[in-house]
C-alpha positions in Angstrom: 10.4 6.4 -19.0 11.2 9.2 -16.5 14.4 7.5 -15.4 15.9 7.9 -18.8 15.5 11.7 -19.0 18.5 13.9 -18.9 19.6 14.9 -15.5 18.8 18.5 -14.8 15.8 18.9 -17.1 13.3 21.3 -15.7 9.6 20.9 -15.4 7.2 23.5 -14.1 10.0 25.3 -12.3 11.5 22.1 -10.7 14.6 20.4 -11.8 13.8 16.7 -12.4 15.7 14.4 -10.0 16.6 17.3 -7.7 16.0 17.2 -4.0 12.9 19.3 -4.6 11.6 16.9 -7.2 11.9 13.9 -4.8 10.3 15.9 -2.0 7.3 16.6 -4.2 7.0 12.9 -5.1 7.3 11.9 -1.4 4.7 14.5 -0.4 2.4 13.3 -3.1 2.8 9.7 -2.0 2.3 10.6 1.6 -0.9 12.6 1.0 -2.4 10.1 -1.5 -1.7 7.0 0.6 -2.6 8.5 4.0 -5.9 9.9 2.9 -7.1 7.0 0.8 -6.3 4.4 3.5 -8.1 6.6 6.0 -11.2 6.7 3.8 -11.5 2.9 3.7 -10.9 2.3 7.4 -14.3 0.6 7.9 -13.5 -2.0 5.3 -10.1 -2.5 6.8 -11.6 -3.1 10.2 -13.9 -5.7 8.6 -11.1 -7.3 6.7 -8.9 -7.8 9.7 -11.7 -9.3 11.8 -12.6 -11.6 8.9 -9.0 -12.8 8.9 -8.9 -13.4 12.7 -12.4 -14.8 13.1 -13.6 -16.1 9.7 -16.4 -18.2 11.2 -18.1 -15.3 12.8 -17.4 -12.7 10.1 -17.9 -14.9 7.0 -19.1 -12.3 4.5 -18.8 -8.6 3.8 -22.4 -7.6 4.6 -23.1 -10.0 7.5 -19.7 -9.0 9.0 -20.4 -5.3 8.9 -23.8 -5.9 10.4 -22.3 -7.9 13.3 -19.6 -5.4 14.0 -22.1 -2.5 14.0 -24.7 -4.4 16.1 -22.2 -5.6 18.7 -19.6 -2.8 18.8 -21.5 0.3 17.5 -21.0 2.3 14.3 -17.9 4.1 15.7 -16.1 0.8 16.0 -15.7 0.8 12.2 -13.3 3.7 12.5 -11.0 2.1 15.0 -7.4 2.3 14.0 -8.0 5.4 11.8 -4.9 7.1 13.2 -2.7 4.1 12.3 -4.1 4.1 8.8 -3.6 7.9 8.3 -0.2 8.3 9.8 1.2 4.8 9.1 0.3 4.6 5.5 1.1 8.2 5.0 4.7 7.6 6.1 4.8 4.4 4.1 3.4 6.1 1.0 5.9 9.0 1.2 8.8 6.6 1.4 7.4 4.2 -1.3 6.6 6.8 -4.0 9.5 9.2 -3.2 12.1 6.4 -3.0 10.7 4.6 -6.0 11.5 7.7 -8.1 15.0 7.9 -6.6 15.8 4.3 -7.1 14.4 4.2 -10.6 16.8 7.0 -11.6 19.7 5.4 -9.7 19.3 1.9 -11.3 18.7 3.3 -14.7 22.1 5.1 -14.5 23.8 1.9 -13.1 22.4 -0.7 -15.5 24.3 -1.1 -18.8 21.3 -2.8 -20.5 18.1 -1.0 -19.7 15.4 -3.6 -19.1 12.4 -1.5 -18.0 10.6 -4.3 -16.2 13.7 -5.2 -14.2 14.2 -1.5 -13.3 10.6 -1.2 -12.1 10.9 -4.4 -10.1 14.1 -3.6 -8.2 13.2 0.1 -7.8 9.9 -0.7 -6.2 11.3 -3.5 -4.1 14.1 -1.3 -2.7 11.6 1.5 -1.9 9.1 -0.9 -0.3 11.7 -2.5 2.0 12.4 0.8 3.6 8.8 1.9 3.5 7.7 -1.2 5.4 10.2 -0.6 8.2 8.6 2.7 8.7 5.1 1.3 8.5 5.5 -1.8 10.8 5.1 -0.2 14.2 1.9 1.6 13.1 0.5 -1.6 11.6 1.3 -3.6 14.8 -0.8 -1.2 16.9 -3.5 -0.8 14.3 -4.3 -4.5 13.9 -4.6 -4.9 17.7 -6.8 -1.8 18.1 -9.1 -3.1 15.4 -9.5 -6.6 16.7 -9.0 -6.2 20.5 -11.6 -3.7 21.7 -10.0 -3.3 25.1 -6.4 -3.1 24.0 -6.3 0.7 23.2 -8.2 3.5 21.5 -5.5 4.4 19.0 -1.9 5.1 18.4 -1.2 7.4 21.3 -2.2 4.9 24.0 -1.6 1.8 21.9 2.2 2.4 21.2 3.2 2.7 24.9 0.9 -0.3 25.8 2.4 -2.5 23.1 5.9 -1.6 24.2 5.1 -2.4 27.8 3.6 -5.8 26.9 6.0 -7.0 24.2 9.0 -4.6 24.1 10.5 -3.3 20.8 10.1 -6.7 19.2 6.3 -6.4 19.4 6.4 -3.6 16.8 8.4 -5.7 14.3 7.0 -9.2 14.8 5.2 -9.0 11.5 7.9 -7.3 9.5 8.8 -10.5 7.6 5.2 -11.3 6.6 4.7 -7.6 5.9 7.6 -7.7 3.4 6.2 -11.0 2.0 2.8 -9.2 1.4 4.0 -5.8 0.2 7.1 -6.6 -1.8 5.4 -8.7 -4.5 2.4 -6.3 -4.3 4.5 -3.3 -4.8 6.7 -4.8 -7.6 3.6 -5.9 -9.5 1.7 -2.7 -8.8 4.4 -0.3 -10.1 5.4 -2.5 -13.0 1.8 -3.2 -14.1 1.0 0.5 -13.7 4.0 1.7 -15.8 3.4 -0.9 -18.5 -0.4 -0.3 -18.6 0.1 3.4 -18.9 2.6 2.9 -21.8 0.2 0.4 -23.5 -2.9 2.7 -23.1 -1.0 5.7 -24.7 0.5 3.7 -27.5 -2.4 1.4 -28.5 -5.6 3.0 -27.2 -5.1 6.8 -27.2 -2.3 6.7 -29.8 -0.9 10.0 -28.6 2.0 11.0 -26.5 1.3 11.9 -22.9 2.2 15.5 -23.5 -0.4 15.8 -26.3 -3.3 14.6 -24.0 -5.5 16.8 -21.8 -5.2 16.6 -18.0 -8.5 14.8 -17.9 -7.2 12.2 -20.4 -4.0 11.7 -18.5 -5.8 11.2 -15.2 -8.3 8.8 -16.9 -5.3 6.7 -18.0 -4.0 6.9 -14.5 -7.2 5.5 -13.0 -7.5 2.6 -15.4 -3.9 1.6 -15.0 -4.1 2.1 -11.2 -7.1 -0.2 -10.8 -5.5 -2.9 -12.9 -2.3 -2.7 -10.9 -4.1 -2.8 -7.6 -6.3 -5.9 -8.5 -3.3 -7.9 -9.6 -1.2 -7.0 -6.6 -4.1 -7.9 -4.2 -4.4 -11.5 -5.4 -0.6 -12.0 -5.0 -0.4 -10.5 -1.6 -3.4 -12.0 0.1 -1.6 -15.0 1.7 0.9 -12.9 3.6 -1.8 -10.5 4.7 -3.7 -13.3 6.4 -0.5 -14.5 8.1 0.1 -10.9 9.4 -3.3 -10.7 11.0 -2.8 -14.2 12.6 0.6 -13.3 14.1 -0.4 -9.9 15.5 -3.5 -11.4 17.2 -1.6 -14.3 18.7 -3.6 -16.9 16.7 -0.1 -18.2 15.8 3.4 -17.7 17.2 5.3 -18.1 13.9 4.7 -18.2 10.2 4.6 -22.0 9.8 2.0 -22.2 12.7 -0.1 -19.5 11.0 -0.1 -21.4 7.7 -1.0 -24.6 9.4 -3.9 -23.0 11.4 -5.3 -21.1 8.5 -4.9 -23.9 5.9 -2.9 -23.5 2.7 -5.9 -23.1 0.3 -7.5 -20.6 2.6 -4.4 -18.4 2.6 -5.4 -17.4 -0.9 -9.2 -17.1 -0.4 -9.8 -15.8 3.1 -10.8 -12.1 3.0 -9.9 -11.9 -0.7 -13.3 -10.4 -1.8 -13.1 -7.6 0.8 -9.4 -7.1 0.0 -10.3 -6.6 -3.7 -13.1 -4.2 -2.7 -10.7 -2.4 -0.4 -7.4 -2.3 -2.3 -8.6 -1.7 -5.9 -10.2 1.6 -5.2 -7.5 2.6 -2.7 -4.7 2.0 -5.3 -6.7 3.8 -8.0 -7.2 6.8 -5.8 -3.6 6.8 -4.7 -2.4 7.0 -8.3 -5.1 9.6 -9.1 -4.0 11.9 -6.2 -0.3 11.3 -6.8 -0.5 12.1 -10.5 -2.8 15.0 -9.8 -0.2 16.6 -7.5 2.5 15.9 -10.1 0.4 17.6 -12.8 -0.4 20.6 -10.5 3.3 21.1 -9.9 4.2 20.7 -13.5 5.7 17.3 -13.3 
């Protein structure tokens, strides 16, 4: 586990746990999260509309067909700036701070329970990352589901502020934490344990003894596994967020009542699995690629 390494150890010209080390991790997280979320913007547009209007958009293929037919092909890329910049900022905070908190909690804890360290490190990082993401997410959801609201971030941010004030940007922060905290905790923990298991039981080699291709292959397998598990857990909160931001409900309890408790777990789940699984896999692939290229 990286958190247990001696402070000051150098890798590829960088001192582990130095400011430069955390900067590389943050940059890797920002680049990997921003670009991968940008790439799947059409699926995200469909997902949000399925959550807001499940009767009209009741499946992946018919939903895409309706959106393209009624709004045009370019509509599938609405909200791209919120995806790129919002999730770029979130990814930089999430991955960079995760590495920082993992080292900090490892030093603080007398008994080193790896799963507990993974949980509290990812939760601490995610809380701060979501505060950074929330304004971008608030504008993005409105842009994707309300065609006349705004074209993107630059006109959407001042318009949202004019309509709802500062509180409009953070209306969904609680549900965002409810979605992303369990997702992040399971994602990081599942990824770390999956990587360890694959090296010990499947490859039966130490990471340093494997080629870069083998290391990145392990990353992809563990990344997809962690993304799929996190998606199932976080779907109810994701549906609530879409309902709140589109004024289908004024509070969480009203959103749960209008959606229906069973549908909280099933609405948009197939498209979320199709969306989140590859995104998380690519995020880990790009993130670990950057760490490999910099000698980490």
